Short mmCIF file of C-alpha atoms in Angstrom, two decimals:
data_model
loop_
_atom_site.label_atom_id
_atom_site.label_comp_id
_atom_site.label_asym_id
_atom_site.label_seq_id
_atom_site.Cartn_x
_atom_site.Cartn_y
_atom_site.Cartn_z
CA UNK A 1278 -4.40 43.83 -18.97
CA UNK A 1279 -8.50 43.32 -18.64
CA UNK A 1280 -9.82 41.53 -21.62
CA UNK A 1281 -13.56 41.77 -22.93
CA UNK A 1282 -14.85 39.32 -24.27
CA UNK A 1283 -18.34 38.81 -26.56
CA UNK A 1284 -19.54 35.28 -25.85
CA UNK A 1285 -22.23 33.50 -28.23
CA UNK A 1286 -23.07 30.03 -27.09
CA UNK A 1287 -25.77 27.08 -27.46
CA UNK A 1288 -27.38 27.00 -23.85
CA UNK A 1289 -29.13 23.74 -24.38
CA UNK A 1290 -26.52 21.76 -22.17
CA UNK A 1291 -25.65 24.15 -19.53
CA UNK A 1292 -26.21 24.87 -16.37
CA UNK A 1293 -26.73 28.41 -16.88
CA UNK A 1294 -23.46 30.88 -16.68
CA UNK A 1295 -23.10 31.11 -13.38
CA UNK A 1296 -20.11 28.49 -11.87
CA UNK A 1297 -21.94 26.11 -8.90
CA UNK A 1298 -20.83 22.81 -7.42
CA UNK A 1299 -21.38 19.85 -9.71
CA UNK A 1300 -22.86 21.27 -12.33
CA UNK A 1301 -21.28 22.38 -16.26
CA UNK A 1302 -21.42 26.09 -16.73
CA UNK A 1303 -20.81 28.56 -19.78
CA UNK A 1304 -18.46 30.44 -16.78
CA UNK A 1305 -16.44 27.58 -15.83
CA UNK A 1306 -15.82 26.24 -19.82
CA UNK A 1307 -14.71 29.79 -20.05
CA UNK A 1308 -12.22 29.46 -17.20
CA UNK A 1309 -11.07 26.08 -18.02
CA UNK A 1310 -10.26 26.42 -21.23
CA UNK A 1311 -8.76 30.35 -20.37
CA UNK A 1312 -6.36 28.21 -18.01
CA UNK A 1313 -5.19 26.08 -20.39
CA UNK A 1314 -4.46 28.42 -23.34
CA UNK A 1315 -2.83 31.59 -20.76
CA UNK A 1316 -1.66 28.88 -17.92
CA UNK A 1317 -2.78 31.58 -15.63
CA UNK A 1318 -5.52 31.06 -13.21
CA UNK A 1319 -8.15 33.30 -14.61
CA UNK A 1320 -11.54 33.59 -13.72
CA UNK A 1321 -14.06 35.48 -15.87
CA UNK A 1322 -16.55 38.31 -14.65
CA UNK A 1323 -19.82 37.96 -16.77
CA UNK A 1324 -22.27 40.71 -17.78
CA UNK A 1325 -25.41 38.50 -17.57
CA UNK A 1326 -26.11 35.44 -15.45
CA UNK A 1327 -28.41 33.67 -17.91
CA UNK A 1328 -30.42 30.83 -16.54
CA UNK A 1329 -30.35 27.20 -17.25
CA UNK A 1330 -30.65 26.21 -20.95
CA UNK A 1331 -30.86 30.37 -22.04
CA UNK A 1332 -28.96 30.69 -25.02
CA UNK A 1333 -26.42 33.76 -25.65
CA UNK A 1334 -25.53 35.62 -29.25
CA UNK A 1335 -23.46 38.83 -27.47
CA UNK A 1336 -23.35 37.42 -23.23
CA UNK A 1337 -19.92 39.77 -22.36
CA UNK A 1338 -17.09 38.59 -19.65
CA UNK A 1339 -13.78 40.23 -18.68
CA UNK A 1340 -11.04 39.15 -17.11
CA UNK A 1341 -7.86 40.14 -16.68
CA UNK A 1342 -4.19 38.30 -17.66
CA UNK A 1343 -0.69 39.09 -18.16
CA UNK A 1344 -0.31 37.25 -21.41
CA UNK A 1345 1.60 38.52 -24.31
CA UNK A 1346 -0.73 37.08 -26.60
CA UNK A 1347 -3.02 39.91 -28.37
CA UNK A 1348 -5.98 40.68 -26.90
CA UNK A 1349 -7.46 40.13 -30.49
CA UNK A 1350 -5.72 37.44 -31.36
CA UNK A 1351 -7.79 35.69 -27.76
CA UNK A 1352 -10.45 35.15 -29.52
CA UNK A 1353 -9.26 32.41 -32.40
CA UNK A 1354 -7.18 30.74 -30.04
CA UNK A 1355 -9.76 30.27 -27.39
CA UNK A 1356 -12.64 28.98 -29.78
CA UNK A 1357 -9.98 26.35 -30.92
CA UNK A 1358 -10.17 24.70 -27.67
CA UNK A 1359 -13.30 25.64 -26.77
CA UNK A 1360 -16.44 23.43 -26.94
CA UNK A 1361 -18.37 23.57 -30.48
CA UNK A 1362 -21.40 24.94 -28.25
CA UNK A 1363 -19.31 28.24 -27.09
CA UNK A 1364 -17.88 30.84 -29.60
CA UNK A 1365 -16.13 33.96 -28.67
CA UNK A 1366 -16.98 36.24 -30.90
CA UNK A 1367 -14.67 38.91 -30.28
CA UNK A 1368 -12.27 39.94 -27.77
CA UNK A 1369 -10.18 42.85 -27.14
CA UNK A 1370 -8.18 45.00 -24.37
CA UNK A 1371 -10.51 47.22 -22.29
CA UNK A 1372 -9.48 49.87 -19.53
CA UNK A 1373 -8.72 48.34 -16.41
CA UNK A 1374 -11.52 49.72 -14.37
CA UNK A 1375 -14.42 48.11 -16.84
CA UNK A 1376 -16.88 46.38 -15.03
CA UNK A 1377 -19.04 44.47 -17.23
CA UNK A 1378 -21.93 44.77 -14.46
CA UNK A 1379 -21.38 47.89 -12.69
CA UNK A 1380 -22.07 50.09 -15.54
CA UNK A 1381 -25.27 51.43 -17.60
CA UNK A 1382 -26.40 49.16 -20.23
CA UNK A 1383 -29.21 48.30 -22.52
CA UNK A 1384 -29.38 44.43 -23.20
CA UNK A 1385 -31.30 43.20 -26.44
CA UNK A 1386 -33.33 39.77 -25.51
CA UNK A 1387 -35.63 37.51 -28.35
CA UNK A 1388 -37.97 35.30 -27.43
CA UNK A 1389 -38.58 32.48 -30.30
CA UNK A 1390 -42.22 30.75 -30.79
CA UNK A 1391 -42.34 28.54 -33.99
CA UNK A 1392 -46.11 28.82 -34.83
CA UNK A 1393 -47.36 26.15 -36.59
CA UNK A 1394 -49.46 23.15 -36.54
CA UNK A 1395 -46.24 21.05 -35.61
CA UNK A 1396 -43.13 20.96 -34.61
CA UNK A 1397 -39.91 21.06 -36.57
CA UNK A 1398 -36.99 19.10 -34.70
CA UNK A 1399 -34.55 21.88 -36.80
CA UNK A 1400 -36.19 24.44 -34.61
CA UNK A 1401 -35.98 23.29 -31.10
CA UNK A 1402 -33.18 24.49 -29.72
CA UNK A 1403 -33.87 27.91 -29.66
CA UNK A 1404 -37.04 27.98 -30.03
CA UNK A 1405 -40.55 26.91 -28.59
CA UNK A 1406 -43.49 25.55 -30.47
CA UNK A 1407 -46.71 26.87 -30.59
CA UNK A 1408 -49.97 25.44 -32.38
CA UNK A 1409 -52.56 27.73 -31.30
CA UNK A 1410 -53.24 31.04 -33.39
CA UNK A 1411 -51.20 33.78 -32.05
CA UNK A 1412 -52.90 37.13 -32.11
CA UNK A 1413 -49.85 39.55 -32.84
CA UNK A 1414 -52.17 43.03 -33.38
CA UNK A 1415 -53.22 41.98 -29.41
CA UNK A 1416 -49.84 40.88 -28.53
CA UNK A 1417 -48.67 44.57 -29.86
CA UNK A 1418 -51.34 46.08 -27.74
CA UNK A 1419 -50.31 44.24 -24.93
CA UNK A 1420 -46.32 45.09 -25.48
CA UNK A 1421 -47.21 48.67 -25.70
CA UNK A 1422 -48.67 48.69 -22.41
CA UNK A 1423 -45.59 47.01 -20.70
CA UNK A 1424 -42.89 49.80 -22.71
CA UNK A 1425 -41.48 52.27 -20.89
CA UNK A 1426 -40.42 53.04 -17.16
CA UNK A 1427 -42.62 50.25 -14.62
CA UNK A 1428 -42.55 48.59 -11.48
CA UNK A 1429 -42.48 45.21 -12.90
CA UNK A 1430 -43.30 43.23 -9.31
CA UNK A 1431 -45.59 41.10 -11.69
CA UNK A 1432 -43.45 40.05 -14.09
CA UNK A 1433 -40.49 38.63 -11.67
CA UNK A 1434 -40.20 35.60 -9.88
CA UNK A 1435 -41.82 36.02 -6.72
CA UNK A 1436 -38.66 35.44 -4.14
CA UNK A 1437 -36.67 38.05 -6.39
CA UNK A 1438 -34.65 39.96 -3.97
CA UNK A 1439 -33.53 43.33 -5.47
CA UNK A 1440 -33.45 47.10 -4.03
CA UNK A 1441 -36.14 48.28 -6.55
CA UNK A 1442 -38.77 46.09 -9.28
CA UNK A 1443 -38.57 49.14 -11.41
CA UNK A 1444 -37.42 49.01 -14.85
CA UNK A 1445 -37.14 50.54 -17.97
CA UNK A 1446 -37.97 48.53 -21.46
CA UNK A 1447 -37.06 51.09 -24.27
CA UNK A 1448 -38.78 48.58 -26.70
CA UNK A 1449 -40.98 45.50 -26.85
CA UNK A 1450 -41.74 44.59 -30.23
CA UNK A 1451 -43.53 41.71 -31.85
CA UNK A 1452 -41.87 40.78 -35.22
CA UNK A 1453 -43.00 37.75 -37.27
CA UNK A 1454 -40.33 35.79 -39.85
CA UNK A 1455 -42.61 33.13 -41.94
CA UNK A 1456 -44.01 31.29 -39.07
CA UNK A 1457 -41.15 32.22 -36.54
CA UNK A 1458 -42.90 34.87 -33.97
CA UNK A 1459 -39.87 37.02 -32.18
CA UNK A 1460 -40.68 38.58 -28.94
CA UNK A 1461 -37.60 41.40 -29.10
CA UNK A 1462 -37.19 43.24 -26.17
CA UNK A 1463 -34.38 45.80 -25.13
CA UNK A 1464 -34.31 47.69 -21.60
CA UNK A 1465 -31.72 48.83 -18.98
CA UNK A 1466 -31.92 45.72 -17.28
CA UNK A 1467 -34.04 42.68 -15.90
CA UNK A 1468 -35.36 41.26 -13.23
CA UNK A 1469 -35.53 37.33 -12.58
CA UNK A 1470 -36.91 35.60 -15.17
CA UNK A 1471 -39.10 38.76 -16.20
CA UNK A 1472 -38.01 38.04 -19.95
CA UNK A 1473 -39.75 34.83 -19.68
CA UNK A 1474 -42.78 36.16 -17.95
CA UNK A 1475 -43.44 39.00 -20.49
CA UNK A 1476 -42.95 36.12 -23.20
CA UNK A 1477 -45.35 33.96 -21.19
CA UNK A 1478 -47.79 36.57 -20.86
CA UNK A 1479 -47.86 37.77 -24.38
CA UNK A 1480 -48.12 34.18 -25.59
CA UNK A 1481 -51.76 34.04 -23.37
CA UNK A 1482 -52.78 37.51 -25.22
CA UNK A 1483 -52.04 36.13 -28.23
CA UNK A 1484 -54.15 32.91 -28.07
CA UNK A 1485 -57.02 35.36 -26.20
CA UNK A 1486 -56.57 34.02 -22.75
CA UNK A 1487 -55.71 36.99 -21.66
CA UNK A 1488 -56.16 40.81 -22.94
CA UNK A 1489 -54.26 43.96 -23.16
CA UNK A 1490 -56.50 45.67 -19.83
CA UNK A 1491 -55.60 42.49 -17.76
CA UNK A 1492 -52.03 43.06 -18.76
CA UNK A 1493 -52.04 46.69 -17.68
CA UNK A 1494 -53.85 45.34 -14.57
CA UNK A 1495 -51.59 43.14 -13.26
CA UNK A 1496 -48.78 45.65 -13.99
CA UNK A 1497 -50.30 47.99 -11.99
CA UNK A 1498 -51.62 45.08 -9.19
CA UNK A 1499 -48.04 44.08 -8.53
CA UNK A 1500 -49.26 40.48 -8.64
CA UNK A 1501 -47.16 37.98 -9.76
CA UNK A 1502 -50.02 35.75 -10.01
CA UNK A 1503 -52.00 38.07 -12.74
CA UNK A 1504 -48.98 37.72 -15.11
CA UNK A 1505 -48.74 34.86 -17.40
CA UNK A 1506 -46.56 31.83 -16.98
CA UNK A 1507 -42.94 31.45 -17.46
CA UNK A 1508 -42.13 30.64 -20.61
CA UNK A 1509 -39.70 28.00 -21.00
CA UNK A 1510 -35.80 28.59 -21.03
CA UNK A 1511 -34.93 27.55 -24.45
CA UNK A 1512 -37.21 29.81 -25.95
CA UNK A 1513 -34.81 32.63 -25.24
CA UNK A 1514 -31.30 34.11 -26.29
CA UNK A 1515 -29.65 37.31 -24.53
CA UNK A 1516 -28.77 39.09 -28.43
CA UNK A 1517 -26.29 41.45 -27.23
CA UNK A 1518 -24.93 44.15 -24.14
CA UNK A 1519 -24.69 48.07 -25.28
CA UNK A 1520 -22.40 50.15 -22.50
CA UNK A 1521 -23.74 53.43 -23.06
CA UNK B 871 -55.47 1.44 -45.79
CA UNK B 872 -52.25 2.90 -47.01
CA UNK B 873 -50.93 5.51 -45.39
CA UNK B 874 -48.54 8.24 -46.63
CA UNK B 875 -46.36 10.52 -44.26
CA UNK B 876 -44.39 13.52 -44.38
CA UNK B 877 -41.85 13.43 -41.58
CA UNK B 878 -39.16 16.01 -40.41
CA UNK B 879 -36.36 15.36 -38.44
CA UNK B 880 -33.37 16.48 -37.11
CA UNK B 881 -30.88 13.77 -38.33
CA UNK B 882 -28.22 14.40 -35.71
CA UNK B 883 -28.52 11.45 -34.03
CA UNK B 884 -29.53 9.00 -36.21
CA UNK B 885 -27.74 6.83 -38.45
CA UNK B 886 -29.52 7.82 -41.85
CA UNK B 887 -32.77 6.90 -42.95
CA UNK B 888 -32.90 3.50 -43.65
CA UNK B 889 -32.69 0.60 -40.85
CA UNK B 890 -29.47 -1.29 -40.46
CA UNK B 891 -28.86 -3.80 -37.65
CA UNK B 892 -27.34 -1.94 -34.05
CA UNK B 893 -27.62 1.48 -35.35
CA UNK B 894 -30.89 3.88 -34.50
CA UNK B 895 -32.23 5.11 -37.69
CA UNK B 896 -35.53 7.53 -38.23
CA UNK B 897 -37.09 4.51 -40.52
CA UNK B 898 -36.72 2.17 -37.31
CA UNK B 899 -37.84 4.67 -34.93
CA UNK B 900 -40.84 5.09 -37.20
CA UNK B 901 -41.74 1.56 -37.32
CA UNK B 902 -41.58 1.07 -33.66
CA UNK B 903 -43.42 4.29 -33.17
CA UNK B 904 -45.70 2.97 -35.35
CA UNK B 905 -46.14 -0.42 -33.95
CA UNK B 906 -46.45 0.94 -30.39
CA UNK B 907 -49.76 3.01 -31.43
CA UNK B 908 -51.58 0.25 -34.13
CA UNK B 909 -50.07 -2.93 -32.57
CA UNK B 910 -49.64 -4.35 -36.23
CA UNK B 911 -46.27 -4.99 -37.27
CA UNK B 912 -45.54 -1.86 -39.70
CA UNK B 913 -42.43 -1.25 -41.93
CA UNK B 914 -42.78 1.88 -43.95
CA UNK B 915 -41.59 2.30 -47.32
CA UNK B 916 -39.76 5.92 -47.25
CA UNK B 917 -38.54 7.99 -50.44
CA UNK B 918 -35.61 9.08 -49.85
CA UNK B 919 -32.67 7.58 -47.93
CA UNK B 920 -31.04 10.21 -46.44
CA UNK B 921 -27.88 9.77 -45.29
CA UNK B 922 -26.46 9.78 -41.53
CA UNK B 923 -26.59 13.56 -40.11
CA UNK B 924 -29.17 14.65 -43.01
CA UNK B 925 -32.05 16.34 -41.90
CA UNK B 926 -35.59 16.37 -43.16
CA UNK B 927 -38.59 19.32 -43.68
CA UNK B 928 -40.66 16.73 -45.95
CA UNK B 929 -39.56 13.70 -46.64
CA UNK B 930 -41.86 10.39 -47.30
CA UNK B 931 -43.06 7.62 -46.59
CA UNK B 932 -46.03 5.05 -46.79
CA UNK B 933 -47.31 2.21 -44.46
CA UNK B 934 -50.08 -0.13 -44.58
CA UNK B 935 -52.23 -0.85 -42.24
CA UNK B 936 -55.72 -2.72 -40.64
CA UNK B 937 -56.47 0.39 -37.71
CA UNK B 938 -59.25 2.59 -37.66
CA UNK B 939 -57.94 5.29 -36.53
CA UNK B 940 -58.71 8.11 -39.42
CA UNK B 941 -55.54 8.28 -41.67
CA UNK B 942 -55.63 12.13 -41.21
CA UNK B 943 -55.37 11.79 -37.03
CA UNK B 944 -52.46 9.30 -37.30
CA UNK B 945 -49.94 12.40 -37.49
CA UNK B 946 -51.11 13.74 -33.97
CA UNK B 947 -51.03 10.01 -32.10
CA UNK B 948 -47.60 9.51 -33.81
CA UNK B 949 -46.31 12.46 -32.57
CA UNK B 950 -47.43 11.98 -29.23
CA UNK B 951 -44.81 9.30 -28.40
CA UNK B 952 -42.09 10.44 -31.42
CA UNK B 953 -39.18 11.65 -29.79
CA UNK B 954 -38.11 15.61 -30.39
CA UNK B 955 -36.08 15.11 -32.98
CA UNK B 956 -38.85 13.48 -35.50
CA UNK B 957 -42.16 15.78 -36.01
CA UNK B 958 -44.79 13.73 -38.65
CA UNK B 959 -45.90 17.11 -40.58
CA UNK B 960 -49.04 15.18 -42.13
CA UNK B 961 -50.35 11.86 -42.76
CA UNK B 962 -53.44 11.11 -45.27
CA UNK B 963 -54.77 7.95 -46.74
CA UNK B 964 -53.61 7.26 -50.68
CA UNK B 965 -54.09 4.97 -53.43
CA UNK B 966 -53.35 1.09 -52.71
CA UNK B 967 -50.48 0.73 -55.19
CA UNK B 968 -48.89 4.28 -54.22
CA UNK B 969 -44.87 3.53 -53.92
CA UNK B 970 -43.13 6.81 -52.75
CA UNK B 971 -40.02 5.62 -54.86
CA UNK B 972 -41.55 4.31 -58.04
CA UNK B 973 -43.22 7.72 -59.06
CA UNK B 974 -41.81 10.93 -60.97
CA UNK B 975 -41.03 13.05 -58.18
CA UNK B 976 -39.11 16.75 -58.01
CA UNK B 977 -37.22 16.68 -54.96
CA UNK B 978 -35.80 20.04 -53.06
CA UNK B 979 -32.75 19.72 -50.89
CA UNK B 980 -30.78 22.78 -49.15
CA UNK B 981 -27.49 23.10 -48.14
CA UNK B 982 -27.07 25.54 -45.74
CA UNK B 983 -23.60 27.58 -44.92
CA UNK B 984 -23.08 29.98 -42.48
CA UNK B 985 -20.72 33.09 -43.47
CA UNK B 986 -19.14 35.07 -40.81
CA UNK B 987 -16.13 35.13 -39.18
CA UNK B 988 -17.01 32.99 -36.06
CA UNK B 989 -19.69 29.99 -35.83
CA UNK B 990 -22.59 30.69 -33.85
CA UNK B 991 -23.83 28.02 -31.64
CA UNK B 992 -26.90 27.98 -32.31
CA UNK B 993 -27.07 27.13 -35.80
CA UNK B 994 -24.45 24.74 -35.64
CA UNK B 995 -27.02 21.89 -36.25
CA UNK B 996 -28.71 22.12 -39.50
CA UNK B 997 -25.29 24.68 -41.41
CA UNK B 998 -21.81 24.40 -41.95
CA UNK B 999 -19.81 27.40 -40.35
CA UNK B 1000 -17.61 28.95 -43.30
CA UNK B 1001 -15.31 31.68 -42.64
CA UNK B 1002 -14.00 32.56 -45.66
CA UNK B 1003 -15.61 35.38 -47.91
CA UNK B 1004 -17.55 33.49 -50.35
CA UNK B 1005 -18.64 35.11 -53.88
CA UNK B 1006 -22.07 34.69 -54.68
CA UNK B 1007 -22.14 35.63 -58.54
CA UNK B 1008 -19.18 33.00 -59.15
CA UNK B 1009 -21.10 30.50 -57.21
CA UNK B 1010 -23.89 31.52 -59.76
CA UNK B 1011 -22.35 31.40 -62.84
CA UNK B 1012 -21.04 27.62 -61.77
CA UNK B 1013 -24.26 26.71 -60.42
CA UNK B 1014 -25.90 27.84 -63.92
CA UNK B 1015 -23.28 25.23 -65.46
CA UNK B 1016 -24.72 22.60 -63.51
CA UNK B 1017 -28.36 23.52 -64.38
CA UNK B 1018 -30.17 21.17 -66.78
CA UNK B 1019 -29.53 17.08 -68.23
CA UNK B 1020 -26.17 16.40 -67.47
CA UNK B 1021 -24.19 13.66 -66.57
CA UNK B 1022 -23.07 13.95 -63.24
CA UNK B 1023 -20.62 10.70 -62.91
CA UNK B 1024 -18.11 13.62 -61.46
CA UNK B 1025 -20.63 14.87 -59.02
CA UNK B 1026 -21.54 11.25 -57.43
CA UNK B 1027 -19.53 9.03 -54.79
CA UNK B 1028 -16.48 6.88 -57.10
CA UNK B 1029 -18.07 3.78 -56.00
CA UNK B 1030 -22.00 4.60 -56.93
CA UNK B 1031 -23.56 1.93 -58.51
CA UNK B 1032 -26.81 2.92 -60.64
CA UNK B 1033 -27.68 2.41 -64.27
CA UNK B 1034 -27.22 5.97 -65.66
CA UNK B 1035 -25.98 8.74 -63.86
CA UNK B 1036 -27.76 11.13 -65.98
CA UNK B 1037 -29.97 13.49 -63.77
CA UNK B 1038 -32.02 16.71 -64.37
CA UNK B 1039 -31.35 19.88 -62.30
CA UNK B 1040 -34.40 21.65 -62.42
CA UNK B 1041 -32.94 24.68 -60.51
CA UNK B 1042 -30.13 25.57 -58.72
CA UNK B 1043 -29.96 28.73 -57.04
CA UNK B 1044 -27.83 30.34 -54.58
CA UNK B 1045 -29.60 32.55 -51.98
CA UNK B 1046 -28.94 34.93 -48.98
CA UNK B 1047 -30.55 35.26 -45.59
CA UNK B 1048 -28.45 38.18 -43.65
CA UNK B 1049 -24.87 35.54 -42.65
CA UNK B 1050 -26.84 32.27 -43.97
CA UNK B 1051 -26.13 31.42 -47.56
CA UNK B 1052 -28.48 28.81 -48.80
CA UNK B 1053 -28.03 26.64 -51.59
CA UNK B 1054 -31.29 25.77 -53.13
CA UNK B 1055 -31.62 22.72 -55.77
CA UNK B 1056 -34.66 20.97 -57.26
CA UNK B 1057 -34.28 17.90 -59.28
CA UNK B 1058 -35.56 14.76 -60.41
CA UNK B 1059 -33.18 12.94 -58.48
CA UNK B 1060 -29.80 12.79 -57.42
CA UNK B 1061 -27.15 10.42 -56.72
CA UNK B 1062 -25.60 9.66 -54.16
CA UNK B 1063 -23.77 12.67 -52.36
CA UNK B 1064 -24.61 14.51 -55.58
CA UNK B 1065 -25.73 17.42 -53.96
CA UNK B 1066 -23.34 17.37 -50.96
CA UNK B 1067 -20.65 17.34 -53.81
CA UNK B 1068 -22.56 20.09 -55.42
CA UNK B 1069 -22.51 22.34 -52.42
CA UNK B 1070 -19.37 21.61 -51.62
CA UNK B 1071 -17.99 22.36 -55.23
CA UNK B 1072 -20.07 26.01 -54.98
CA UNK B 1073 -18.06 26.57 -52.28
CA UNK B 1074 -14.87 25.78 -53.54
CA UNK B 1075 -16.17 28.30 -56.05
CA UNK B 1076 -16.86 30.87 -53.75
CA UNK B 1077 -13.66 31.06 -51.82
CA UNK B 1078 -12.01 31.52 -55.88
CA UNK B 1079 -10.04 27.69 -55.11
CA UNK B 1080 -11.92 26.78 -58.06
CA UNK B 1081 -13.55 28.96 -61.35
CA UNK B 1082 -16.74 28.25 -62.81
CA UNK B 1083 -14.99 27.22 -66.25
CA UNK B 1084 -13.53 24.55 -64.03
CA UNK B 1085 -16.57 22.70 -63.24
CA UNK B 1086 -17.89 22.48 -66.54
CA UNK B 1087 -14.65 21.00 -67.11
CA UNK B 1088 -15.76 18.68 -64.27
CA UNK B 1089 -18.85 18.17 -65.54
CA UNK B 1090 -17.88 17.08 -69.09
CA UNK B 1091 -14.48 15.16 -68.10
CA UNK B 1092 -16.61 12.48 -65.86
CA UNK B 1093 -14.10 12.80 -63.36
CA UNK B 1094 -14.67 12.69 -59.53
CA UNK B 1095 -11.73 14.18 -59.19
CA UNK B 1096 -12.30 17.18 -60.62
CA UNK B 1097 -15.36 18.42 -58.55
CA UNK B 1098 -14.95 19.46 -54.86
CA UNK B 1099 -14.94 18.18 -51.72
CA UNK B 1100 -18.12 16.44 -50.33
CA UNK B 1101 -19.86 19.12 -47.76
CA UNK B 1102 -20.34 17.76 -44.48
CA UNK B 1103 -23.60 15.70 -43.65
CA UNK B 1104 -25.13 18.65 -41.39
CA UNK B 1105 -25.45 21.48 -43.53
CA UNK B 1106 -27.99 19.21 -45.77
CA UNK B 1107 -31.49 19.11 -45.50
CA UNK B 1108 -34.59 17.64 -47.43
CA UNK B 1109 -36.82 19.97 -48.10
CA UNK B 1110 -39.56 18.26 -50.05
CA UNK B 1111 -40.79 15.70 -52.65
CA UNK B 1112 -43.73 16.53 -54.84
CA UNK B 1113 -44.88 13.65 -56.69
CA UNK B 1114 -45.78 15.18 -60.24
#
């Protein structure tokens, strides 16, 4: 059978999902500790390939087995010998043909800025600190202008290879919790690292550097350079995967 | 001058508060900190001694010192070569014979439990994962018990030595945030593991292993024995001391 699974961890000590040479991956804890509890050789198919220290609540990976065990029943089992910085969250038979990647989705991302005079250690794991004012009314503006169906050329890291830059973001909204600013975004996919440029670049609206107009300039431009700077990895967690 | 601090910290990966010989603590972090930017040998007084795996929003402590550096700009040099995991949140100049221990002080502590079926990562550092449905009105009615001029001698560690362990419980309240239950108490002082016994009694409470009647049976039988489990370290923070 194909198992799905919903996969929440901590990304601060990874290497990003993806398995490479040498280096500790979300994917290959997954397939390690799979191996052990099925004594199969399994190895996982993951929805999104989050980056280096990017932190998951709903990352999804299938994989298929010929266990007895309950698909449902994967879930407790595996999070007992899993690491206390991965948690499957939920896990269940799927048809056999699911592709977690070839298939329409809307992902959910937040972006986390603490902003306050200083830091608080609590906070830094998902989040990134910010002293300066943040402007969110220009932020907003700035948000609106990136919503909807763009070439985002600006906002990806220039040596992205891809078919198309063009993207949909359904939403882009600026929320505040006390003095935790979430960037939420949710769109049909992508591009590398464009999360953490839009975060980046909204960040530089906020504290004035930059204004809504230049935003909708270097959208239009297709200049990486116009965009704002990456903002860094831990600042961001991949919420969830819709299949729609 | 002296000098009075409010530090935060992430007390993962420190042994406590208070210094002790081959163990890193956040008071001898502090003083080396400390020593590093005014080249005088400083040992800070703190107020409270939080035990290993505590964490910190506002706890205190005092210093004096010889420098010229304004007391107010001390919290921005300090933090400069702090690592992550302490954040100095303010530092001003007081009174000569200011002793952050020998004052009337409310203190604020929260205990923080996460309630859902599976832990998530990312707030496995400053909460406990709990599982199990917990009832909030039953934790109420038990945590209105413990409200008020008590003796606690059930709700302190067997081997506590101290001269009364009479102690006032300003408030005690038990809150939600969407999965995060937090349990909220404000005092004039607690003993030691009193309010990691506390939480850990509530929660007792909560999963129906214990009824509220019970701990007022606790409460008036002076009994260790008879109050819960002590809640793990992590789940505990400091909130604050005001000094009233």
């Amino acid at each position: 059978m194909r198992v799905k699974l919903i996969v929440a961890y901590d990304g601060t000590n990874y290497c990003g999902w993806q398995i490479q040479p040498n280096a500790v991956t979300v994917e290959s804890v997954l397939n390690e500790a799979l191996k052990g509890l099925l004594k199969e050789n399994i190895r996982v198919i993951g929805a999104s390939r989050t980056d280096s220290g990017v932190h998951a609540l709903g990352n999804v990976a299938v994989f298929d087995t010929d266990t007895r065990i309950p698909a449902e029943k994967i879930s407790y089992a595996l999070n007992a010998v899993l690491p206390e910085d991965i948690r499957v969250q939920k896990s269940e038979q799927v048809e056999d043909d699911f592709h977690p990647r070839h298939c329409d989705t809307v992902k959910t991302y937040e972006y986390r800025i603490l902003n306050r005079e200083f830091a608080l250690p609590t906070k830094r794991y998902d989040s990134i600190h910010c002293y300066r004012h943040l402007d969110l009314e220009k932020m907003r503006a700035a948000a609106a202008v990136l919503t909807g169906t763009h070439d985002f050329k600006s906002f990806c890291c220039v040596n992205t290879q891809t078919e198309t830059t063009v993207r949909t973001i359904y939403s882009l909204e600026v929320l505040r919790q006390d003095e935790m600013i979430i960037i939420r975004v949710r769109g049909n996919g992508f591009l590398y690292n464009m999360v953490r440029i839009i975060a980046g670049t909204l960040m530089e609206v906020g504290t004035g550097h930059k204004t809504p107009a230049q935003i909708e300039e270097a959208l239009l431009r297709k200049d990486r350079s116009l965009a704002g700077a990456t903002a860094p990895a831990r600042g961001l967690t991949l919420v969830g995967i819709e299949y729609v």
